């Protein structure tokens, strides 16, 4: 995977700077604090989240294990009950009895497919989605397999006859963007200990972000993973949004979902103003590898159940291989960047990037 923000360079401390050691809150720090509009606080262990896990690609019982292992690393994991459970196997990830607190995010989509009242129990973040969903083929739609997981439909009675289901663009019970605060208040009531964050596309950010901020969300998630949205556009949107939030007087977090990112990309986004960055490009690989194992298995082709071969130990090994090193590097780069002042952490080796982002050029 190539660095999408390769024209940006981390700056080391100046020569001759007296050594002081790294402070506990260098870079981003580790813990993330979100202050809700009612002044209560949601504390999260890391500036890292998994926004769009393709849970429907693997059996629910396996997805439940994957979610738990990655959440135990300190990553906020997005999942509905029906993403991780079946009637015969309830999800342990959502259990309040887990000894180590797991931080769960629920996606509140306009269509609310698969959403249950119990999803709001013990949740840390509600993702109020205003960004229209694309499927893996680029449609603004949901696949039959995805809908079947959410709606728990029988194989012989699929929703919409087994076809693709169009994705909605806006919650049907909200008349317009300037009435979004009513929906935010409703979600606060349903999840009284969770932060309600609004996720949106950044394509019309200058016009739409001020409207979103005026509705008093607990945070904003920019989805910079759409088709054709390149590294410079993502960096510029992060910079713009961070400054717009500061200018508005809202002390709220800015989370960035950038699709395929390297640890270096993720850490650079933090220096440009992000409070947390999505780990989807690493975490999704765990699901894809499990899916490939199930599909390619000769036993599976003969109709045998091979789930016994996908054990928690196997999944943990995959997580260590695909996620742990990248997460450690991301956090390490964020910490190292704290050795400099905010305006001295990044420099650009490309004049266009330097001008667009307001950075010095090497």
Coordinates of C-alpha atoms in Angstrom, one line a residue:
X1 CA 0.0 0.0 0.0
X2 CA 1.4 3.4 -1.0
X3 CA 1.3 6.5 1.2
X4 CA -1.5 8.7 0.0
X5 CA 0.1 11.6 1.9
X6 CA 3.7 10.9 0.7
X7 CA 4.3 14.6 -0.2
X8 CA 4.1 15.5 3.5
X9 CA 7.1 14.8 5.7
X10 CA 7.4 14.5 9.5
X11 CA 9.9 17.0 11.0
X12 CA 12.3 15.8 13.6
X13 CA 13.2 18.1 16.6
X14 CA 15.6 20.9 15.8
X15 CA 19.3 20.3 16.2
X16 CA 20.5 21.4 19.6
X17 CA 17.1 21.3 21.2
X18 CA 17.4 20.4 24.9
X19 CA 16.2 16.9 25.6
X20 CA 13.1 16.8 27.8
X21 CA 11.6 13.4 27.0
X22 CA 8.2 12.8 25.5
X23 CA 5.2 14.0 27.4
X24 CA 2.4 11.7 28.2
X25 CA 0.1 13.7 25.8
X26 CA 2.6 14.1 22.9
X27 CA 1.0 14.0 19.5
X28 CA -2.5 13.1 20.2
X29 CA -2.0 11.3 23.5
X30 CA -3.6 7.9 23.7
X31 CA -7.0 8.5 25.4
X32 CA -9.7 10.4 23.6
X33 CA -12.3 12.5 25.4
X34 CA -15.6 13.5 23.8
X35 CA -17.7 16.0 25.7
X36 CA -21.4 15.6 24.9
X37 CA -23.7 18.6 24.4
X38 CA -25.1 18.0 27.9
X39 CA -21.5 18.3 29.3
X40 CA -21.2 14.6 30.2
X41 CA -18.0 12.9 29.0
X42 CA -17.3 9.8 26.9
X43 CA -13.7 8.5 27.3
X44 CA -12.1 6.3 24.6
X45 CA -8.8 4.5 25.0
X46 CA -7.2 5.3 21.5
X47 CA -7.6 7.7 18.6
X48 CA -8.6 4.8 16.4
X49 CA -11.9 3.4 15.1
X50 CA -13.3 0.8 12.7
X51 CA -16.1 2.5 10.8
X52 CA -17.3 0.1 8.1
X53 CA -16.6 -3.6 8.8
X54 CA -18.0 -5.8 6.1
X55 CA -19.4 -8.2 8.6
X56 CA -21.8 -9.9 6.2
X57 CA -18.8 -11.5 4.4
X58 CA -18.2 -13.9 7.3
X59 CA -20.5 -16.0 9.6
X60 CA -21.9 -14.0 12.5
X61 CA -20.4 -16.2 15.1
X62 CA -16.9 -15.5 13.6
X63 CA -17.6 -11.8 13.2
X64 CA -18.5 -11.7 16.9
X65 CA -15.0 -13.0 17.8
X66 CA -13.2 -10.6 15.4
X67 CA -15.1 -7.6 16.9
X68 CA -14.2 -8.6 20.4
X69 CA -10.5 -9.1 19.7
X70 CA -10.1 -5.8 17.9
X71 CA -12.1 -3.9 20.5
X72 CA -9.9 -5.3 23.2
X73 CA -7.0 -3.5 21.5
X74 CA -8.7 -0.2 22.3
X75 CA -10.2 0.4 18.9
X76 CA -13.8 1.6 18.7
X77 CA -15.7 -1.0 16.6
X78 CA -18.8 -0.3 14.6
X79 CA -21.4 -3.2 14.8
X80 CA -25.1 -3.8 15.2
X81 CA -26.4 -6.8 17.1
X82 CA -27.5 -8.4 13.9
X83 CA -24.0 -7.9 12.4
X84 CA -22.6 -10.3 15.0
X85 CA -25.4 -12.6 16.0
X86 CA -28.0 -15.1 14.9
X87 CA -31.0 -16.4 16.7
X88 CA -29.1 -19.5 17.9
X89 CA -25.9 -17.6 18.8
X90 CA -26.3 -14.2 20.5
X91 CA -23.3 -11.8 20.2
X92 CA -21.0 -11.8 23.2
X93 CA -19.4 -8.6 22.0
X94 CA -22.4 -6.6 23.1
X95 CA -22.5 -8.2 26.5
X96 CA -22.2 -5.9 29.6
X97 CA -20.5 -8.8 31.4
X98 CA -17.2 -8.5 29.5
X99 CA -14.6 -7.7 32.1
X100 CA -12.5 -5.3 29.9
X101 CA -14.7 -2.4 28.7
X102 CA -15.3 -2.6 24.9
X103 CA -16.1 0.6 23.1
X104 CA -18.8 0.0 20.4
X105 CA -20.1 2.3 17.8
X106 CA -23.5 1.8 16.1
X107 CA -24.2 3.1 12.6
X108 CA -27.5 5.0 12.5
X109 CA -28.3 4.8 8.8
X110 CA -31.3 6.7 7.3
X111 CA -33.0 3.3 6.4
X112 CA -32.3 1.8 9.9
X113 CA -32.0 -1.7 8.4
X114 CA -31.2 -4.2 11.1
X115 CA -31.3 -1.6 13.9
X116 CA -32.8 -2.9 17.2
X117 CA -33.7 -1.1 20.4
X118 CA -31.1 -3.2 22.2
X119 CA -28.3 -1.8 20.0
X120 CA -28.4 1.4 22.0
X121 CA -27.5 -0.5 25.2
X122 CA -23.8 -0.1 26.4
X123 CA -22.8 1.9 23.3
X124 CA -20.1 4.5 23.3
X125 CA -20.7 6.3 20.0
X126 CA -23.7 6.7 17.7
X127 CA -22.7 7.4 14.1
X128 CA -25.5 9.5 12.6
X129 CA -24.8 8.8 8.9
X130 CA -25.6 11.6 6.4
X131 CA -23.2 10.1 3.9
X132 CA -24.9 7.9 1.3
X133 CA -23.6 4.4 1.3
X134 CA -21.9 2.8 -1.7
X135 CA -21.7 -1.0 -2.1
X136 CA -18.5 -2.8 -3.3
X137 CA -19.5 -2.1 -7.0
X138 CA -20.0 1.6 -6.6
X139 CA -23.8 1.7 -6.4
X140 CA -25.6 3.8 -3.8
X141 CA -27.2 0.5 -2.5
X142 CA -26.9 -2.5 -0.2
X143 CA -26.2 -6.0 -1.5
X144 CA -28.7 -8.8 -1.0
X145 CA -26.3 -10.6 1.3
X146 CA -25.9 -7.5 3.5
X147 CA -29.7 -7.0 3.7
X148 CA -30.2 -10.6 4.6
X149 CA -27.8 -10.3 7.6
X150 CA -29.5 -7.2 8.9
X151 CA -33.1 -8.2 8.4
X152 CA -32.6 -11.9 9.3
X153 CA -34.7 -12.9 6.3
X154 CA -35.1 -16.5 5.2
X155 CA -33.2 -17.8 2.2
X156 CA -36.4 -18.4 0.3
X157 CA -38.0 -15.0 1.2
X158 CA -35.3 -12.3 0.7
X159 CA -36.1 -8.6 1.1
X160 CA -36.8 -6.9 -2.2
X161 CA -36.9 -10.3 -3.9
X162 CA -33.2 -10.7 -3.4
X163 CA -32.2 -7.7 -5.5
X164 CA -30.0 -4.7 -4.6
X165 CA -31.7 -2.2 -2.2
X166 CA -31.2 1.5 -2.8
X167 CA -29.5 3.5 -0.1
X168 CA -31.3 6.5 1.3
X169 CA -29.8 9.9 1.3
X170 CA -31.2 11.5 4.5
X171 CA -33.3 10.4 7.5
X172 CA -36.9 10.4 6.4
X173 CA -38.1 11.9 9.8
X174 CA -35.9 15.0 9.5
X175 CA -37.3 17.7 7.3
X176 CA -33.9 19.3 6.5
X177 CA -30.3 19.7 7.6
X178 CA -31.2 22.7 9.9
X179 CA -33.6 20.4 11.9
X180 CA -30.9 17.7 12.5
X181 CA -30.6 18.7 16.2
X182 CA -34.0 17.1 16.9
X183 CA -32.6 13.7 15.7
X184 CA -29.4 14.3 17.7
X185 CA -31.5 14.9 20.9
X186 CA -33.5 11.7 20.1
X187 CA -30.3 9.6 19.9
X188 CA -29.0 11.2 23.1
X189 CA -32.2 10.0 24.8
X190 CA -31.9 6.5 23.3
X191 CA -28.2 6.2 24.2
X192 CA -27.7 8.5 27.3
X193 CA -24.0 7.6 27.8
X194 CA -23.0 7.8 24.1
X195 CA -21.5 10.5 22.0
X196 CA -23.6 11.3 18.9
X197 CA -21.3 12.0 15.9
X198 CA -22.5 13.1 12.5
X199 CA -20.7 11.4 9.5
X200 CA -20.7 13.3 6.2
X201 CA -19.0 13.5 2.9
X202 CA -16.5 16.3 2.5
X203 CA -17.3 17.2 -1.1
X204 CA -19.3 20.3 -0.3
X205 CA -17.7 20.9 3.1
X206 CA -17.6 24.7 2.9
X207 CA -21.4 24.9 2.6
X208 CA -22.5 21.9 4.6
X209 CA -20.1 21.7 7.6
X210 CA -21.3 25.0 9.1
X211 CA -24.9 23.7 9.0
X212 CA -23.9 20.5 10.7
X213 CA -21.9 22.3 13.4
X214 CA -24.9 24.6 14.1
X215 CA -26.9 21.5 15.1
X216 CA -24.6 20.8 18.0
X217 CA -23.3 17.3 17.3
X218 CA -20.8 15.7 19.8
X219 CA -18.4 15.3 16.9
X220 CA -18.0 15.0 13.1
X221 CA -16.7 12.1 11.0
X222 CA -15.5 13.0 7.5
X223 CA -15.8 10.1 5.0
X224 CA -12.9 10.8 2.7
X225 CA -13.0 7.3 1.0
X226 CA -15.3 8.0 -1.9
X227 CA -14.3 7.3 -5.5
X228 CA -11.7 9.8 -6.8
X229 CA -11.1 11.5 -3.4
X230 CA -7.3 11.7 -3.5
X231 CA -4.8 12.3 -0.7
X232 CA -4.5 16.1 -1.2
X233 CA -8.3 16.4 -1.1
X234 CA -8.4 14.4 2.1
X235 CA -5.6 16.4 3.7
X236 CA -7.2 19.7 2.7
X237 CA -10.7 18.6 4.0
X238 CA -9.1 17.6 7.3
X239 CA -7.3 21.0 7.6
X240 CA -10.4 23.0 6.6
X241 CA -12.7 21.0 9.0
X242 CA -10.4 21.3 11.9
X243 CA -10.1 25.1 11.5
X244 CA -13.9 25.5 10.9
X245 CA -14.6 23.6 14.1
X246 CA -12.2 25.7 16.1
X247 CA -13.6 28.9 14.6
X248 CA -17.2 27.9 15.4
X249 CA -16.3 27.6 19.1
X250 CA -17.3 23.9 19.2
X251 CA -14.9 21.9 21.2
X252 CA -15.7 18.6 19.4
X253 CA -13.6 15.9 17.9
X254 CA -13.0 15.5 14.1
X255 CA -12.6 11.9 13.0
X256 CA -11.4 11.0 9.5
X257 CA -12.3 7.9 7.6
X258 CA -9.9 7.7 4.7
X259 CA -10.3 4.3 3.2
X260 CA -6.9 2.8 2.4
X261 CA -4.4 4.4 4.7
X262 CA -0.9 3.6 5.9
X263 CA 0.1 4.2 9.5
X264 CA 2.1 7.2 8.2
X265 CA -1.0 8.6 6.4
X266 CA -3.1 8.2 9.6
X267 CA -0.5 9.9 11.8
X268 CA -0.2 12.8 9.3
X269 CA -4.0 13.3 9.4
X270 CA -3.8 13.7 13.1
X271 CA -1.2 16.4 12.7
X272 CA -3.5 18.2 10.2
X273 CA -6.3 18.3 12.8
X274 CA -7.9 14.9 13.1
X275 CA -8.8 13.7 16.6
X276 CA -8.9 10.0 15.5
X277 CA -8.5 8.1 12.2
X278 CA -10.2 4.9 10.9
X279 CA -8.3 1.6 10.9
X280 CA -10.5 0.0 8.2
X281 CA -7.7 -0.6 5.8
X282 CA -6.0 -2.9 8.3
X283 CA -9.0 -4.4 10.2
X284 CA -10.9 -5.3 7.0
X285 CA -8.0 -7.5 5.9
X286 CA -8.8 -9.8 8.8
X287 CA -12.3 -10.3 7.4
X288 CA -11.1 -10.8 3.9
X289 CA -8.6 -13.4 4.9
X290 CA -11.2 -15.3 6.9
X291 CA -13.6 -15.2 4.0
X292 CA -10.9 -16.5 1.6
X293 CA -10.1 -19.3 4.0
X294 CA -13.8 -20.4 4.1
X295 CA -14.3 -20.1 0.4
X296 CA -11.1 -21.9 -0.6
X297 CA -11.2 -24.7 1.8
X298 CA -11.6 -28.1 0.1
X299 CA -13.8 -29.2 3.0
X300 CA -16.1 -26.2 2.5
X301 CA -16.4 -27.1 -1.2
X302 CA -17.6 -30.5 -0.2
X303 CA -20.2 -29.1 2.1
X304 CA -18.5 -29.6 5.4
X305 CA -18.6 -27.1 8.2
X306 CA -15.1 -25.6 8.5
X307 CA -15.8 -23.0 11.2
X308 CA -14.1 -25.3 13.7
X309 CA -10.8 -24.4 11.8
X310 CA -11.5 -20.6 12.4
X311 CA -10.7 -20.6 16.1
X312 CA -10.2 -17.5 18.4
X313 CA -6.5 -18.4 18.4
X314 CA -6.5 -18.3 14.6
X315 CA -8.4 -15.0 14.5
X316 CA -6.1 -13.5 17.1
X317 CA -3.0 -14.5 15.0
X318 CA -4.6 -12.7 12.0
X319 CA -5.3 -9.6 14.0
X320 CA -1.7 -9.5 15.2
X321 CA -0.4 -9.9 11.7
X322 CA -2.7 -7.4 9.9
X323 CA -3.5 -4.8 12.6
X324 CA -1.2 -4.7 15.6
X325 CA 2.0 -3.6 13.9
X326 CA 0.2 -0.9 11.9
X327 CA -1.6 0.4 15.0
X328 CA 1.6 0.5 17.0
X329 CA 3.3 2.4 14.2
X330 CA 0.5 4.9 13.9
X331 CA 0.5 5.6 17.6
X332 CA 4.3 5.8 17.7
X333 CA 4.4 8.4 14.9
X334 CA 1.8 10.4 16.6
X335 CA 3.8 10.4 19.8
X336 CA 7.0 11.3 18.0
X337 CA 5.4 14.2 16.3
X338 CA 4.7 15.7 19.8
X339 CA 8.4 16.6 20.1
X340 CA 7.7 19.7 18.0
X341 CA 5.2 22.5 18.2
X342 CA 1.9 22.2 16.3
X343 CA 3.2 24.3 13.4
X344 CA 6.5 22.5 13.1
X345 CA 5.3 18.9 12.8
X346 CA 4.8 18.6 9.0
X347 CA 6.5 20.0 6.0
X348 CA 5.6 19.6 2.3
X349 CA 8.0 18.6 -0.5
X350 CA 5.5 19.7 -3.1
X351 CA 4.8 23.3 -3.7
X352 CA 1.1 22.7 -4.5
X353 CA 0.6 20.7 -1.3
X354 CA 2.4 23.4 0.7
X355 CA 0.2 26.2 -0.6
X356 CA -3.0 24.3 -0.3
X357 CA -2.4 23.2 3.3
X358 CA -0.5 26.3 4.5
X359 CA 2.7 24.4 5.3
X360 CA 6.3 25.2 4.7
X361 CA 8.0 23.7 1.7
X362 CA 11.2 21.7 2.1

